[in-house]
């Protein structure tokens, strides 16, 4: 066995350790969401009022899943796939939220999006028309990222968008 092979084997545990750390952090942030769901706001710690959006939306719903993907598959294609899914999934998230809270898909449900302080809520004034434009922009970006991924996969030979002459499609 070469020393290069031994060095590779000795470093093989690093992605698993990183994955364990990120997954534990993911489930730790879920506890903050549990507090929000199952306790009255007057019982929340003060820091939670100020930073709940940071924990829930930024860390738990975006950054930690991105880190999981990048640990498992640290490639540009995985990055493109994640962001395509993030843009398209965030639209689905907002549409479902709007449907469940307002009874219709397009509404003013984003009027308090990213509220910095629950004690003094700020109305950012997103109307139904503004929400629709925001949804459309994210769908277009998500589809562009998906197209970029498909182009990269096609160029690398993972699959072909056109049938190649004389080759089987599988």
Coordinates of N, CA and C in Angstrom, one line a residue:
X1 N 0.8 -1.2 0.0 CA 0.0 0.0 0.0 C 0.9 1.2 0.0
X2 N 0.4 2.2 -0.8 CA 1.2 3.4 -0.9 C 0.9 4.4 0.3
X3 N 1.8 5.3 0.5 CA 1.5 6.3 1.6 C 0.4 7.2 1.2
X4 N 0.2 7.4 -0.1 CA -1.0 8.2 -0.5 C -2.3 7.5 -0.2
X5 N -2.4 6.2 -0.4 CA -3.6 5.5 0.0 C -3.8 5.5 1.5
X6 N -2.8 5.4 2.3 CA -2.9 5.5 3.7 C -3.4 6.9 4.2
X7 N -2.8 7.9 3.5 CA -3.2 9.3 3.9 C -4.7 9.5 3.6
X8 N -5.1 9.0 2.4 CA -6.5 9.1 2.0 C -7.4 8.4 3.0
X9 N -7.1 7.2 3.4 CA -7.9 6.5 4.4 C -7.9 7.2 5.7
X10 N -6.8 7.8 6.1 CA -6.8 8.4 7.4 C -7.7 9.7 7.4
X11 N -7.9 10.3 6.2 CA -8.8 11.5 6.2 C -10.2 11.2 5.8
X12 N -10.5 9.9 5.6 CA -11.9 9.5 5.1 C -12.9 9.8 6.2
X13 N -12.6 9.9 7.4 CA -13.5 10.1 8.5 C -13.9 11.5 8.6
X14 N -13.2 12.5 8.1 CA -13.5 13.9 8.2 C -14.9 14.3 7.7
X15 N -15.3 13.9 6.5 CA -16.7 14.2 6.1 C -17.8 13.6 7.0
X16 N -17.5 12.5 7.5 CA -18.5 11.9 8.4 C -18.6 12.7 9.7
X17 N -17.5 13.1 10.2 CA -17.5 13.9 11.4 C -18.2 15.3 11.2
X18 N -17.9 15.9 10.0 CA -18.6 17.1 9.7 C -20.1 16.9 9.5
X19 N -20.4 15.8 8.9 CA -21.9 15.5 8.8 C -22.6 15.4 10.1
X20 N -21.9 14.7 11.0 CA -22.5 14.5 12.3 C -22.6 15.8 13.1
X21 N -21.6 16.6 13.0 CA -21.7 18.0 13.6 C -22.8 18.8 13.1
X22 N -22.9 18.8 11.7 CA -24.0 19.7 11.1 C -25.4 19.1 11.4
X23 N -25.5 17.8 11.4 CA -26.8 17.2 11.7 C -27.2 17.5 13.1
X24 N -26.3 17.3 14.1 CA -26.6 17.7 15.5 C -27.0 19.1 15.6
X25 N -26.3 20.0 14.9 CA -26.7 21.4 15.0 C -28.0 21.7 14.3
X26 N -28.4 20.9 13.3 CA -29.7 21.0 12.6 C -30.8 20.7 13.6
X27 N -30.6 19.6 14.3 CA -31.6 19.2 15.3 C -31.6 20.0 16.6
X28 N -30.5 20.6 16.9 CA -30.5 21.6 18.0 C -31.3 22.8 17.6
X29 N -31.2 23.3 16.4 CA -32.0 24.5 16.0 C -33.5 24.1 16.0
X30 N -33.8 22.8 15.7 CA -35.2 22.4 15.7 C -35.8 22.6 17.1
X31 N -35.0 22.5 18.1 CA -35.5 22.7 19.5 C -36.0 24.1 19.6
X32 N -35.4 25.1 19.0 CA -35.8 26.5 19.0 C -37.2 26.6 18.3
X33 N -37.4 25.9 17.2 CA -38.6 25.9 16.5 C -39.7 25.3 17.4
X34 N -39.3 24.2 18.1 CA -40.3 23.5 19.1 C -40.8 24.5 20.1
X35 N -39.8 25.3 20.7 CA -40.2 26.3 21.7 C -41.2 27.3 21.1
X36 N -41.0 27.7 19.8 CA -41.9 28.6 19.2 C -43.3 28.0 19.0
X37 N -43.3 26.8 18.6 CA -44.6 26.1 18.3 C -45.4 25.7 19.6
X38 N -44.7 25.4 20.7 CA -45.4 24.8 21.8 C -45.4 25.6 23.1
X39 N -44.8 26.8 23.1 CA -44.9 27.6 24.3 C -45.4 29.0 23.9
X40 N -46.0 29.7 24.9 CA -46.5 31.0 24.6 C -45.3 32.0 24.5
X41 N -45.5 33.0 23.6 CA -44.4 33.9 23.4 C -43.9 34.7 24.6
X42 N -44.8 34.9 25.6 CA -44.4 35.6 26.8 C -43.4 34.7 27.6
X43 N -43.3 33.4 27.3 CA -42.3 32.5 28.0 C -41.0 32.4 27.2
X44 N -41.0 32.9 26.0 CA -39.7 32.8 25.2 C -38.6 33.7 25.9
X45 N -37.4 33.2 25.8 CA -36.3 34.1 26.2 C -36.2 35.3 25.4
X46 N -35.7 36.4 25.9 CA -35.7 37.7 25.1 C -34.9 37.5 23.8
X47 N -33.7 36.8 23.9 CA -32.9 36.7 22.6 C -33.7 36.0 21.5
X48 N -34.6 35.1 21.9 CA -35.4 34.4 20.9 C -36.4 35.3 20.2
X49 N -36.9 36.3 20.9 CA -37.7 37.3 20.2 C -37.0 37.9 19.1
X50 N -35.7 38.3 19.4 CA -34.9 39.1 18.4 C -34.3 38.2 17.3
X51 N -34.0 37.0 17.6 CA -33.2 36.2 16.6 C -34.0 34.9 16.1
X52 N -35.3 34.8 16.4 CA -36.0 33.6 15.9 C -35.9 33.4 14.4
X53 N -36.1 34.5 13.7 CA -36.0 34.4 12.2 C -34.6 33.9 11.7
X54 N -33.6 34.4 12.4 CA -32.2 34.0 12.1 C -32.1 32.5 12.3
X55 N -32.5 32.0 13.4 CA -32.4 30.6 13.7 C -33.2 29.7 12.8
X56 N -34.5 30.1 12.6 CA -35.4 29.3 11.9 C -35.2 29.4 10.4
X57 N -35.2 30.6 9.8 CA -35.2 30.7 8.4 C -33.7 30.6 7.8
X58 N -32.8 31.2 8.5 CA -31.5 31.3 7.9 C -30.7 30.0 8.3
X59 N -30.6 29.7 9.5 CA -29.8 28.6 10.0 C -30.5 27.2 9.7
X60 N -31.7 27.0 10.3 CA -32.3 25.7 10.2 C -32.8 25.4 8.8
X61 N -33.5 26.3 8.1 CA -34.1 26.0 6.9 C -33.2 26.2 5.6
X62 N -32.0 26.9 5.8 CA -31.2 27.2 4.7 C -29.7 26.7 4.8
X63 N -29.1 27.3 5.8 CA -27.6 27.1 5.9 C -27.2 25.7 6.3
X64 N -27.9 25.1 7.3 CA -27.5 23.8 7.7 C -27.9 22.7 6.6
X65 N -29.0 22.8 5.9 CA -29.2 21.8 4.8 C -28.2 22.0 3.7
X66 N -27.8 23.3 3.4 CA -26.7 23.5 2.4 C -25.4 22.8 2.8
X67 N -25.1 23.0 4.1 CA -23.8 22.4 4.6 C -23.9 20.8 4.5
X68 N -25.1 20.3 4.7 CA -25.2 18.8 4.6 C -25.0 18.4 3.2
X69 N -25.6 19.1 2.2 CA -25.4 18.8 0.8 C -23.9 18.9 0.4
X70 N -23.3 20.0 0.8 CA -21.9 20.3 0.4 C -20.9 19.3 1.1
X71 N -21.3 18.8 2.3 CA -20.4 17.7 2.9 C -20.5 16.4 2.1
X72 N -21.8 16.1 1.8 CA -22.0 14.8 1.1 C -21.5 14.8 -0.4
X73 N -21.7 16.0 -1.0 CA -21.3 16.0 -2.4 C -20.7 17.4 -2.7
X74 N -19.5 17.7 -2.4 CA -18.9 19.0 -2.5 C -18.5 19.3 -4.0
X75 N -19.5 19.5 -4.8 CA -19.4 19.8 -6.2 C -20.3 20.9 -6.6
X76 N -19.9 21.6 -7.7 CA -20.8 22.7 -8.2 C -22.1 22.2 -8.6
X77 N -22.2 21.0 -9.1 CA -23.6 20.5 -9.5 C -24.5 20.3 -8.3
X78 N -23.9 19.9 -7.2 CA -24.7 19.8 -6.0 C -25.2 21.1 -5.5
X79 N -24.3 22.1 -5.6 CA -24.6 23.5 -5.2 C -25.7 24.0 -6.1
X80 N -25.6 23.8 -7.4 CA -26.7 24.3 -8.3 C -28.0 23.6 -8.0
X81 N -27.9 22.3 -7.8 CA -29.2 21.6 -7.4 C -29.8 22.1 -6.2
X82 N -29.0 22.3 -5.1 CA -29.5 22.8 -3.9 C -30.2 24.2 -4.1
X83 N -29.5 25.1 -4.8 CA -30.1 26.5 -4.9 C -31.3 26.5 -5.8
X84 N -31.3 25.6 -6.8 CA -32.5 25.5 -7.7 C -33.7 25.0 -6.8
X85 N -33.5 24.0 -6.0 CA -34.5 23.5 -5.1 C -34.9 24.5 -4.0
X86 N -33.9 25.3 -3.5 CA -34.2 26.3 -2.5 C -35.1 27.4 -3.1
X87 N -34.8 27.9 -4.3 CA -35.6 28.9 -4.8 C -37.0 28.4 -5.1
X88 N -37.1 27.2 -5.8 CA -38.4 26.7 -6.1 C -39.2 26.2 -4.8
X89 N -38.5 25.6 -3.9 CA -39.1 25.2 -2.6 C -39.6 26.3 -1.8
X90 N -38.8 27.5 -1.8 CA -39.2 28.6 -1.0 C -40.5 29.2 -1.5
X91 N -40.8 29.1 -2.8 CA -42.0 29.6 -3.4 C -43.1 28.7 -2.9
X92 N -42.9 27.4 -3.0 CA -43.9 26.4 -2.5 C -44.2 26.6 -1.0
X93 N -43.2 26.9 -0.2 CA -43.3 27.2 1.2 C -44.2 28.4 1.4
X94 N -44.0 29.5 0.7 CA -44.7 30.7 0.9 C -46.2 30.5 0.4
X95 N -46.4 29.8 -0.7 CA -47.7 29.5 -1.2 C -48.5 28.7 -0.2
X96 N -47.9 27.7 0.3 CA -48.6 26.8 1.3 C -48.9 27.6 2.5
X97 N -48.0 28.4 3.0 CA -48.2 29.3 4.2 C -49.3 30.2 3.9
X98 N -49.3 30.9 2.8 CA -50.4 31.8 2.4 C -51.8 31.1 2.4
X99 N -51.8 29.9 1.8 CA -53.0 29.1 1.7 C -53.6 28.8 3.1
X100 N -52.7 28.3 4.0 CA -53.1 27.9 5.3 C -53.5 29.1 6.2
X101 N -52.8 30.2 6.0 CA -53.1 31.4 6.9 C -54.1 32.4 6.4
X102 N -54.2 32.4 5.0 CA -55.1 33.4 4.4 C -56.2 32.8 3.6
X103 N -56.1 31.5 3.3 CA -57.1 30.8 2.5 C -57.0 31.0 1.0
X104 N -55.9 31.6 0.6 CA -55.6 31.7 -0.9 C -54.1 31.7 -1.1
X105 N -53.7 31.3 -2.3 CA -52.3 31.1 -2.6 C -51.5 32.4 -2.6
X106 N -52.1 33.4 -3.3 CA -51.4 34.7 -3.4 C -52.1 35.7 -2.4
X107 N -51.4 36.1 -1.4 CA -52.0 37.0 -0.5 C -50.9 38.0 0.1
X108 N -51.3 38.7 1.1 CA -50.4 39.6 1.8 C -49.7 38.9 3.0
X109 N -49.5 37.6 2.9 CA -49.0 36.9 4.0 C -47.5 37.2 4.3
X110 N -46.8 37.8 3.4 CA -45.4 38.2 3.6 C -45.3 39.6 4.2
X111 N -46.4 40.2 4.6 CA -46.4 41.5 5.1 C -45.5 41.7 6.3
X112 N -45.2 40.6 7.1 CA -44.3 40.7 8.2 C -43.2 39.7 8.0
X113 N -42.7 39.6 6.8 CA -41.6 38.7 6.5 C -40.3 39.2 7.2
X114 N -39.6 38.3 7.8 CA -38.3 38.7 8.5 C -38.5 39.8 9.5
X115 N -39.4 39.7 10.4 CA -39.7 40.7 11.4 C -38.5 40.7 12.4
X116 N -37.8 41.8 12.5 CA -36.6 41.9 13.4 C -36.9 41.8 14.8
X117 N -38.0 42.2 15.3 CA -38.3 42.2 16.8 C -39.8 42.0 17.0
X118 N -40.1 40.9 17.6 CA -41.5 40.5 17.7 C -42.2 41.5 18.7
X119 N -41.4 42.1 19.6 CA -42.1 43.1 20.5 C -42.6 44.3 19.7
X120 N -41.8 44.7 18.7 CA -42.2 45.9 17.9 C -42.2 45.5 16.4
X121 N -43.3 44.8 16.0 CA -43.3 44.3 14.6 C -43.2 45.4 13.6
X122 N -42.6 45.2 12.5 CA -42.4 46.1 11.4 C -43.2 45.6 10.2
X123 N -44.1 46.4 9.7 CA -44.9 46.0 8.5 C -44.0 46.5 7.3
X124 N -43.5 45.5 6.5 CA -42.7 45.8 5.4 C -43.5 46.1 4.1
X125 N -44.8 46.0 4.2 CA -45.8 46.4 3.2 C -45.8 45.6 1.9
X126 N -45.6 44.3 2.0 CA -45.6 43.5 0.8 C -47.1 43.2 0.5
X127 N -47.5 43.7 -0.7 CA -48.9 43.5 -1.1 C -49.0 42.2 -1.8
X128 N -50.2 41.9 -2.3 CA -50.4 40.7 -3.1 C -49.7 40.8 -4.4
X129 N -49.7 41.9 -5.0 CA -49.0 42.1 -6.3 C -47.4 42.0 -6.0
X130 N -47.0 42.5 -4.9 CA -45.5 42.4 -4.6 C -45.1 41.0 -4.3
X131 N -46.0 40.3 -3.7 CA -45.7 38.8 -3.4 C -45.7 38.1 -4.7
X132 N -46.6 38.3 -5.6 CA -46.7 37.6 -6.9 C -45.4 37.9 -7.6
X133 N -44.9 39.1 -7.7 CA -43.6 39.4 -8.4 C -42.5 38.7 -7.7
X134 N -42.5 38.7 -6.4 CA -41.4 38.0 -5.7 C -41.4 36.5 -5.9
X135 N -42.6 35.9 -6.0 CA -42.8 34.5 -6.3 C -42.2 34.2 -7.8
X136 N -42.7 35.0 -8.7 CA -42.3 34.9 -10.1 C -40.7 35.0 -10.2
X137 N -40.1 36.0 -9.6 CA -38.7 36.1 -9.6 C -38.0 34.9 -9.1
X138 N -38.4 34.3 -8.0 CA -37.8 33.1 -7.5 C -38.0 31.9 -8.3
X139 N -39.2 31.8 -9.0 CA -39.4 30.7 -9.9 C -38.5 30.8 -11.1
X140 N -38.3 32.0 -11.6 CA -37.4 32.2 -12.8 C -36.0 31.9 -12.4
X141 N -35.5 32.4 -11.3 CA -34.2 32.1 -10.8 C -34.0 30.6 -10.6
X142 N -35.0 29.9 -9.9 CA -34.9 28.5 -9.7 C -34.8 27.7 -11.0
X143 N -35.6 28.1 -12.0 CA -35.6 27.4 -13.3 C -34.3 27.7 -14.0
X144 N -33.8 28.9 -13.9 CA -32.5 29.2 -14.5 C -31.4 28.3 -13.9
X145 N -31.4 28.2 -12.6 CA -30.4 27.3 -11.9 C -30.5 25.9 -12.3
X146 N -31.8 25.4 -12.4 CA -32.1 24.1 -12.9 C -31.6 23.9 -14.3
X147 N -31.8 24.8 -15.2 CA -31.3 24.7 -16.6 C -29.7 24.7 -16.6
X148 N -29.1 25.5 -15.8 CA -27.6 25.5 -15.7 C -27.1 24.2 -15.2
X149 N -27.8 23.6 -14.3 CA -27.4 22.2 -13.8 C -27.6 21.2 -15.0
X150 N -28.7 21.3 -15.7 CA -28.9 20.3 -16.8 C -27.9 20.5 -17.9
X151 N -27.5 21.7 -18.2 CA -26.5 22.0 -19.2 C -25.1 21.4 -18.7
X152 N -24.8 21.6 -17.4 CA -23.5 21.0 -16.9 C -23.6 19.5 -16.9
X153 N -24.7 18.9 -16.6 CA -24.8 17.4 -16.6 C -24.7 16.9 -18.0
X154 N -25.3 17.6 -18.9 CA -25.2 17.2 -20.3 C -23.8 17.3 -20.9
X155 N -23.1 18.3 -20.5 CA -21.7 18.5 -21.0 C -20.8 17.5 -20.4
X156 N -21.1 17.1 -19.1 CA -20.2 16.1 -18.5 C -20.5 14.6 -18.9
X157 N -21.6 14.5 -19.7 CA -22.0 13.2 -20.2 C -22.8 12.3 -19.2
X158 N -23.3 12.9 -18.1 CA -24.1 12.2 -17.2 C -25.4 11.7 -17.9
X159 N -25.9 12.6 -18.7 CA -27.0 12.2 -19.6 C -27.0 13.2 -20.7
X160 N -27.8 12.8 -21.7 CA -27.8 13.7 -22.9 C -29.2 14.2 -23.1
X161 N -29.3 15.5 -23.4 CA -30.5 16.1 -23.8 C -31.0 15.6 -25.2
X162 N -30.0 15.2 -26.0 CA -30.3 14.7 -27.3 C -29.7 13.3 -27.4
X163 N -30.4 12.5 -28.2 CA -29.9 11.1 -28.3 C -28.6 11.2 -29.2
X164 N -27.6 10.5 -28.7 CA -26.4 10.4 -29.5 C -26.5 9.3 -30.5
X165 N -25.9 9.5 -31.6 CA -25.9 8.5 -32.7 C -25.1 7.3 -32.3
X166 N -25.8 6.1 -32.4 CA -25.1 4.9 -32.2 C -24.9 4.5 -30.7
X167 N -25.4 5.3 -29.8 CA -25.2 4.9 -28.3 C -26.5 4.6 -27.7
X168 N -26.5 3.7 -26.8 CA -27.8 3.4 -26.1 C -28.1 4.5 -25.1
X169 N -29.4 4.8 -24.9 CA -29.8 5.9 -24.0 C -29.5 5.6 -22.5
X170 N -29.1 4.4 -22.2 CA -28.8 4.1 -20.8 C -27.4 4.1 -20.5

